[in-house]
PDB file of C-alpha atoms in Angstrom:
ATOM      1  CA  MET A   1      17.155 158.225  99.597  1.00  0.00           C
ATOM      2  CA  ILE A   2      17.444 159.122  95.831  1.00  0.00           C
ATOM      3  CA  LYS A   3      14.024 157.699  95.090  1.00  0.00           C
ATOM      4  CA  TYR A   4      12.527 159.830  97.815  1.00  0.00           C
ATOM      5  CA  ILE A   5      14.088 163.001  96.692  1.00  0.00           C
ATOM      6  CA  GLU A   6      13.022 162.265  92.983  1.00  0.00           C
ATOM      7  CA  THR A   7       9.420 161.495  93.981  1.00  0.00           C
ATOM      8  CA  LEU A   8       9.233 164.675  96.163  1.00  0.00           C
ATOM      9  CA  LYS A   9      10.602 166.768  93.117  1.00  0.00           C
ATOM     10  CA  GLU A  10       8.015 165.067  90.878  1.00  0.00           C
ATOM     11  CA  SER A  11       5.098 165.819  93.321  1.00  0.00           C
ATOM     12  CA  ARG A  12       6.198 169.416  93.663  1.00  0.00           C
ATOM     13  CA  MET A  13       6.293 169.870  89.832  1.00  0.00           C
ATOM     14  CA  THR A  14       2.859 168.238  89.640  1.00  0.00           C
ATOM     15  CA  LEU A  15       1.566 170.469  92.206  1.00  0.00           C
ATOM     16  CA  THR A  16       3.000 173.600  90.586  1.00  0.00           C
ATOM     17  CA  ALA A  17       1.604 172.506  87.330  1.00  0.00           C
ATOM     18  CA  LEU A  18      -1.985 172.171  88.798  1.00  0.00           C
ATOM     19  CA  ILE A  19      -1.769 175.601  90.402  1.00  0.00           C
ATOM     20  CA  PHE A  20      -0.757 176.969  87.050  1.00  0.00           C
ATOM     21  CA  LEU A  21      -3.638 175.112  85.289  1.00  0.00           C
ATOM     22  CA  ILE A  22      -6.169 176.370  88.008  1.00  0.00           C
ATOM     23  CA  VAL A  23      -4.909 180.012  87.598  1.00  0.00           C
ATOM     24  CA  PHE A  24      -4.993 179.653  83.668  1.00  0.00           C
ATOM     25  CA  TRP A  25      -8.683 178.277  83.937  1.00  0.00           C
ATOM     26  CA  LEU A  26      -9.794 181.170  86.226  1.00  0.00           C
ATOM     27  CA  ILE A  27      -8.121 183.777  83.874  1.00  0.00           C
ATOM     28  CA  ALA A  28      -9.309 182.132  80.599  1.00  0.00           C
ATOM     29  CA  GLY A  29     -12.844 181.353  81.695  1.00  0.00           C
ATOM     30  CA  PHE A  30     -13.789 184.220  84.163  1.00  0.00           C
ATOM     31  CA  GLY A  31     -11.329 186.782  83.022  1.00  0.00           C
ATOM     32  CA  THR A  32     -12.602 186.915  79.522  1.00  0.00           C
ATOM     33  CA  SER A  33     -16.323 186.868  80.395  1.00  0.00           C
ATOM     34  CA  ASN A  34     -16.676 190.469  79.607  1.00  0.00           C
ATOM     35  CA  VAL A  35     -15.291 190.069  76.208  1.00  0.00           C
ATOM     36  CA  ASP A  36     -17.823 190.104  73.423  1.00  0.00           C
ATOM     37  CA  ALA A  37     -15.641 188.072  71.053  1.00  0.00           C
ATOM     38  CA  THR A  38     -17.184 184.985  69.458  1.00  0.00           C
ATOM     39  CA  PHE A  39     -16.219 182.149  67.401  1.00  0.00           C
ATOM     40  CA  PHE A  40     -18.735 179.996  65.602  1.00  0.00           C
ATOM     41  CA  ASN A  41     -21.464 181.813  67.822  1.00  0.00           C
ATOM     42  CA  ILE A  42     -19.610 180.414  70.931  1.00  0.00           C
ATOM     43  CA  PRO A  43     -18.432 183.020  73.554  1.00  0.00           C
ATOM     44  CA  LEU A  44     -14.664 183.306  73.899  1.00  0.00           C
ATOM     45  CA  TRP A  45     -14.804 182.529  77.603  1.00  0.00           C
ATOM     46  CA  ALA A  46     -16.484 179.245  76.971  1.00  0.00           C
ATOM     47  CA  ILE A  47     -13.843 178.238  74.469  1.00  0.00           C
ATOM     48  CA  LEU A  48     -11.009 179.302  76.494  1.00  0.00           C
ATOM     49  CA  GLY A  49     -12.241 177.889  79.652  1.00  0.00           C
ATOM     50  CA  THR A  50     -13.017 174.348  78.214  1.00  0.00           C
ATOM     51  CA  VAL A  51     -10.699 173.614  75.136  1.00  0.00           C
ATOM     52  CA  GLY A  52      -8.094 176.193  76.259  1.00  0.00           C
ATOM     53  CA  VAL A  53      -7.718 174.645  79.457  1.00  0.00           C
ATOM     54  CA  TRP A  54      -7.673 171.036  78.084  1.00  0.00           C
ATOM     55  CA  LEU A  55      -4.909 172.071  75.512  1.00  0.00           C
ATOM     56  CA  CYS A  56      -2.867 173.725  78.361  1.00  0.00           C
ATOM     57  CA  GLY A  57      -3.312 170.600  80.463  1.00  0.00           C
ATOM     58  CA  VAL A  58      -2.027 168.367  77.667  1.00  0.00           C
ATOM     59  CA  ILE A  59       1.062 170.640  77.083  1.00  0.00           C
ATOM     60  CA  ILE A  60       1.859 170.649  80.780  1.00  0.00           C
ATOM     61  CA  ALA A  61       1.580 166.904  80.869  1.00  0.00           C
ATOM     62  CA  VAL A  62       3.899 166.551  77.870  1.00  0.00           C
ATOM     63  CA  LEU A  63       6.423 169.020  79.562  1.00  0.00           C
ATOM     64  CA  LEU A  64       6.305 166.934  82.900  1.00  0.00           C
ATOM     65  CA  SER A  65       6.705 163.610  81.194  1.00  0.00           C
ATOM     66  CA  ARG A  66       9.916 164.894  79.458  1.00  0.00           C
ATOM     67  CA  SER A  67      11.450 166.402  82.423  1.00  0.00           C
ATOM     68  CA  ILE A  68      10.924 163.705  85.112  1.00  0.00           C
ATOM     69  CA  LYS A  69      13.466 160.930  85.290  1.00  0.00           C
ATOM     70  CA  ASP A  70      12.517 157.373  85.119  1.00  0.00           C
ATOM     71  CA  ILE A  71      13.528 155.666  88.325  1.00  0.00           C
ATOM     72  CA  ASN A  72      13.207 152.173  89.471  1.00  0.00           C
ATOM     73  CA  LEU A  73      10.924 152.006  92.580  1.00  0.00           C
ATOM     74  CA  ASP A  74      11.740 148.368  93.467  1.00  0.00           C
ATOM     75  CA  ASN A  75      13.001 147.821  97.027  1.00  0.00           C
ATOM     76  CA  LYS A  76      16.251 146.433  95.793  1.00  0.00           C
ATOM     77  CA  ASN A  77      19.144 148.885  95.522  1.00  0.00           C
TER      78      ASN A  77
END
């Protein structure tokens, strides 16, 4: 039963992280499309919508891996 609770907790945390990443992608990419700022002649929305989302995903993955318990999924108790 403990395995089920832990895997349910992990899946909820992963779903929450995915929703957060999608919202961040929408805000970073589409929300900054009207901003005229550029870096190295690349629009801000392009940088935030690609590299920014990738970095945010890496940070989320690291946080998830540190917050999830390591449980044994063998059938033996």
